[in-house]
Short mmCIF file of C-alpha atoms in Angstrom, two decimals:
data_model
loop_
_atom_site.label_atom_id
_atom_site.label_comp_id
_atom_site.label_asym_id
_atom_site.label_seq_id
_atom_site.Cartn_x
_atom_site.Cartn_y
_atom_site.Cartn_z
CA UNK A 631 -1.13 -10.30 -7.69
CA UNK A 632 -1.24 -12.85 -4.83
CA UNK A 633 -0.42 -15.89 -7.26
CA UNK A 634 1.92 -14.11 -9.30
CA UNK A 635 4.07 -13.53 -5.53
CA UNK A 636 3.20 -17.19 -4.48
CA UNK A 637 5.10 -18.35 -7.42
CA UNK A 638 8.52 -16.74 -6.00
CA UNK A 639 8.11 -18.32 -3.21
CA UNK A 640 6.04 -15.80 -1.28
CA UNK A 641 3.69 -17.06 2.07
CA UNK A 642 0.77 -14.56 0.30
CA UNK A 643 -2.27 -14.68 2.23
CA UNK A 644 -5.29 -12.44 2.67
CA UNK A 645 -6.36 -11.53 6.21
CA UNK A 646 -9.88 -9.96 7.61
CA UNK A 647 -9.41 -10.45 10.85
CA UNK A 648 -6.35 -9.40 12.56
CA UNK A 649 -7.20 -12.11 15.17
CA UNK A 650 -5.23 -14.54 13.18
CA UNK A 651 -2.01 -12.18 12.67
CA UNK A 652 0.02 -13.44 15.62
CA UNK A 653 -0.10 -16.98 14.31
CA UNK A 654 1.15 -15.93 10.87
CA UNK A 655 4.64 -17.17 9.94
CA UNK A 656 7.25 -14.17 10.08
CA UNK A 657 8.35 -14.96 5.77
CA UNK A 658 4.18 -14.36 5.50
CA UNK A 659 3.37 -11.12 3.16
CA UNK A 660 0.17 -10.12 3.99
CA UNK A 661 -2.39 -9.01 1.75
CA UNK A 662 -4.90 -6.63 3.22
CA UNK A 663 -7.62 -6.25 0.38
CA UNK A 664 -8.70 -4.62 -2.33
CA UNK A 665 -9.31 -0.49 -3.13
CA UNK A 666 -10.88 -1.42 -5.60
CA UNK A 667 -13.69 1.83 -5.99
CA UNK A 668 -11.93 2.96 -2.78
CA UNK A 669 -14.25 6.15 -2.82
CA UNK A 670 -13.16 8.56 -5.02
CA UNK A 671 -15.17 11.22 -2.86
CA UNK A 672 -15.05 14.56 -2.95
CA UNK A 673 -14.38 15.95 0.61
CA UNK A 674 -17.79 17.89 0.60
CA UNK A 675 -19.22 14.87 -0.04
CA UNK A 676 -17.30 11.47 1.68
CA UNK A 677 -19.30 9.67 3.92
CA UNK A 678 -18.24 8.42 7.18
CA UNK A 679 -17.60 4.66 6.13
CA UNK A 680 -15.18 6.02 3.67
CA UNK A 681 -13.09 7.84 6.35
CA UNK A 682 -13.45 4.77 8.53
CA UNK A 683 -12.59 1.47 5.42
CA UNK A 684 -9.94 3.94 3.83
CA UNK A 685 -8.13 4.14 7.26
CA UNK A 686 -8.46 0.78 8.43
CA UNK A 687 -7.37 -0.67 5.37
CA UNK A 688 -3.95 1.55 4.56
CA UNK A 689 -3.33 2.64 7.96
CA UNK A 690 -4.68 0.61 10.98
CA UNK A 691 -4.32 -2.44 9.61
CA UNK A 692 -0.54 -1.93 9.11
CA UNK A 693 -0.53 -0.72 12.49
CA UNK A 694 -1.89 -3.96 14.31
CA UNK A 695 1.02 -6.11 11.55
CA UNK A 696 3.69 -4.33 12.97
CA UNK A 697 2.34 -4.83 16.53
CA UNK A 698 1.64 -8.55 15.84
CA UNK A 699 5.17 -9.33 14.14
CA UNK A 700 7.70 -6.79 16.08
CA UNK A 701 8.16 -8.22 19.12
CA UNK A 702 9.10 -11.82 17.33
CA UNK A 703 11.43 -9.67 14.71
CA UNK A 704 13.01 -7.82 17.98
CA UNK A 705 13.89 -11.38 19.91
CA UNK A 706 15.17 -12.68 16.68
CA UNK A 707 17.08 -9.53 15.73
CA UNK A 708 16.19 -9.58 12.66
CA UNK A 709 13.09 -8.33 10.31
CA UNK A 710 11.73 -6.90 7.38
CA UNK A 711 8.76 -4.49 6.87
CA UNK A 712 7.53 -3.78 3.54
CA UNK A 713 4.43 -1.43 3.31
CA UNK A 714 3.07 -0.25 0.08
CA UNK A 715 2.63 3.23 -0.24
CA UNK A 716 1.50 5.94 -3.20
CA UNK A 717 2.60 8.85 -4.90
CA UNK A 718 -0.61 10.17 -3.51
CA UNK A 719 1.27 10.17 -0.41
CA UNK A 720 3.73 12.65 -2.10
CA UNK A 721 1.75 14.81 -3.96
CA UNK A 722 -1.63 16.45 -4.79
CA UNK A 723 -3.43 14.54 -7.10
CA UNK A 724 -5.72 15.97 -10.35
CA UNK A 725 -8.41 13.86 -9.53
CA UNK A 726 -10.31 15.48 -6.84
CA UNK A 727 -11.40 12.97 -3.92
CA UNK A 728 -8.57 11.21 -3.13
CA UNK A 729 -7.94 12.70 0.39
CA UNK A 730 -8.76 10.15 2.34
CA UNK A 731 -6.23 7.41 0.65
CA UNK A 732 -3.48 10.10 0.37
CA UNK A 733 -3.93 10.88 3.90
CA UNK A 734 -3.72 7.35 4.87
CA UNK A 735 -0.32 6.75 2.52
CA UNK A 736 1.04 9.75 4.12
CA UNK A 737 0.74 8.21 7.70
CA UNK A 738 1.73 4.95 6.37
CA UNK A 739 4.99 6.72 6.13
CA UNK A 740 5.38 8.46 9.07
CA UNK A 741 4.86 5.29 10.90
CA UNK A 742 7.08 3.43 8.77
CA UNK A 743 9.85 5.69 9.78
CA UNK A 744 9.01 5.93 13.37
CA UNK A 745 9.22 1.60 12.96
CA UNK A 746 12.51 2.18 11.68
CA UNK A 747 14.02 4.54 14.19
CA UNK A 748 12.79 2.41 16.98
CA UNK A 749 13.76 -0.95 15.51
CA UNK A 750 16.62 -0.61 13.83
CA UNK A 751 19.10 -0.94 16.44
CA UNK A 752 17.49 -4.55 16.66
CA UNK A 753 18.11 -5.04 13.00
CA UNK A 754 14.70 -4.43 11.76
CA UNK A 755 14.12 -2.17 9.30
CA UNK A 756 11.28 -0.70 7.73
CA UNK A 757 10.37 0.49 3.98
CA UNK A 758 7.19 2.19 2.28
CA UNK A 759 7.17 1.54 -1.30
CA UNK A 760 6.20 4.46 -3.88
CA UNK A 761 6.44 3.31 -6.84
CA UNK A 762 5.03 5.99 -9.25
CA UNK A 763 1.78 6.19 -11.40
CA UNK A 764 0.73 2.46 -12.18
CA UNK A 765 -2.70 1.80 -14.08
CA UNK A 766 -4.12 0.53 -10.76
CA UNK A 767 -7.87 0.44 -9.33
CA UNK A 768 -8.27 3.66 -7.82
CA UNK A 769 -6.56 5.49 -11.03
CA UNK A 770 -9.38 3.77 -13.14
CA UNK A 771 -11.86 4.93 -11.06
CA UNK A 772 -10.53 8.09 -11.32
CA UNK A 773 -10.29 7.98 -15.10
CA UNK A 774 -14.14 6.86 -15.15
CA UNK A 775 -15.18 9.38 -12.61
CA UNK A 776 -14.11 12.02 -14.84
CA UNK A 777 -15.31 10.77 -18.36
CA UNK A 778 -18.72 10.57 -16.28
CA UNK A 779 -18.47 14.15 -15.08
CA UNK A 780 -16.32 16.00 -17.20
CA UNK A 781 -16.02 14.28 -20.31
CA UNK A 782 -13.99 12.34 -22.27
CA UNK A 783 -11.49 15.06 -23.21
CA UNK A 784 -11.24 15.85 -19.21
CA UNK A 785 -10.32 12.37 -18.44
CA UNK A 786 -7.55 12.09 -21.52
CA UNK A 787 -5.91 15.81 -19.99
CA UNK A 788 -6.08 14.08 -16.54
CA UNK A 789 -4.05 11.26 -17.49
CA UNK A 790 -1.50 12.87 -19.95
CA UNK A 791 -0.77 14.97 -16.94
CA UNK A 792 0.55 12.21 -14.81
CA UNK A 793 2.24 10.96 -18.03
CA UNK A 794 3.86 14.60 -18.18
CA UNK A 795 5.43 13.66 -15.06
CA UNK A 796 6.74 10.32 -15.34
CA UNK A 797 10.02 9.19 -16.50
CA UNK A 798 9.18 6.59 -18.98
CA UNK A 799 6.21 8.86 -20.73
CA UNK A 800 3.62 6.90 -19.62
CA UNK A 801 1.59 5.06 -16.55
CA UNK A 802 3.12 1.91 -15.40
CA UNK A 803 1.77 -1.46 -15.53
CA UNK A 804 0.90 -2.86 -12.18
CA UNK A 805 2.19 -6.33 -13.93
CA UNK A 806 5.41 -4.48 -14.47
CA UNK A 807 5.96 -4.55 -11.00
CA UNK A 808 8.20 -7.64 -9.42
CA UNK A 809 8.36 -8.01 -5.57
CA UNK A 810 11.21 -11.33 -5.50
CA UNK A 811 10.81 -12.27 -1.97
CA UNK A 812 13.39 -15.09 -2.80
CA UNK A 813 16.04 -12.53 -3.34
CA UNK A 814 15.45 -10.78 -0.22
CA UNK A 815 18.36 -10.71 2.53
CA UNK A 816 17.96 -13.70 4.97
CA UNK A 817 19.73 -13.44 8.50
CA UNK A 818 22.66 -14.00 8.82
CA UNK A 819 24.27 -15.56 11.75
#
């Protein structure tokens, strides 16, 4: 949550053009938009705009970030990249549909390892967070997708099988989840 972030001290702002990202202070975390109803699409059945949105937003976008802020992290020797990622990235998901945005998260890794081989010797390093199953947008679609088409009971066996594999014994909340840009390292000379 953008106000949530803003309140640790966070430059949170959301960008739809990536015109403006070379103007963007380097402390800036960038928020790309929602997935809300990302298109939970069967592959038989996605559409062309849902190839093209799902890739733009989790992949391209970070792409032309990184190209906007590297060269000022490489000249100051010094940056942070934080992506966030998915355990769709990770592993097949229940819910059928979901290959576009796990396809995305999985490049969003690869290139956030290739960032960090290539920029780490100028002390810039790069991280994807997976963070587990969290009660997020897409999960609710998927929930409501299958109650629609499968029933009630389907939906209830689709999530006690990503509780089955949790830790805790259950889905996260995404309020549980603290990003303290405050607390991150600052250069130091």
């Amino acid at each position: 949550d953008a106000r949530r972030l803003q309140k640790l001290g966070a430059n949170v702002l959301t960008v739809d053009r990536t015109s403006a990202i070379a103007e963007l202070p380097p402390s800036t975390m960038v928020r790309q938009g929602s997935l809300e109803n990302s298109g939970v699409e069967p592959i038989t059945e996605m559409k062309d705009e849902t190839i093209d949105e799902g890739f733009q937003l989790n992949l391209i976008a970070n792409m032309q970030f990184a190209r906007a802020f590297l060269p000022r992290m490489r000249e100051q020797r010094w940056g942070r990249f934080i992506f966030s990622s998915s355990i769709a990235s990770m592993m097949v998901s229940p819910l059928e549909g979901t290959g576009v945005y796990a396809a995305t998260k999985a490049g969003l890794n690869g290139f956030c390892r290739q960032i960090a081989a290539d920029s780490g010797h100028y002390n810039v390093t790069a991280n994807a967070l997976v963070l587990g199953f969290f009660m997020t947008d897409i999960l609710q679609s998927g929930v409501k997708y299958i109650s629609e088409n499968q029933g009630e009971a389907a939906a209830k066996k689709f999530l006690a099988d990503f509780v089955s594999i949790t830790a805790l014994g259950r889905i996260g909340d995404p309020a549980e989840i603290v990003i303290a840009p405050a607390h991150t390292p600052h250069r130091v000379a």
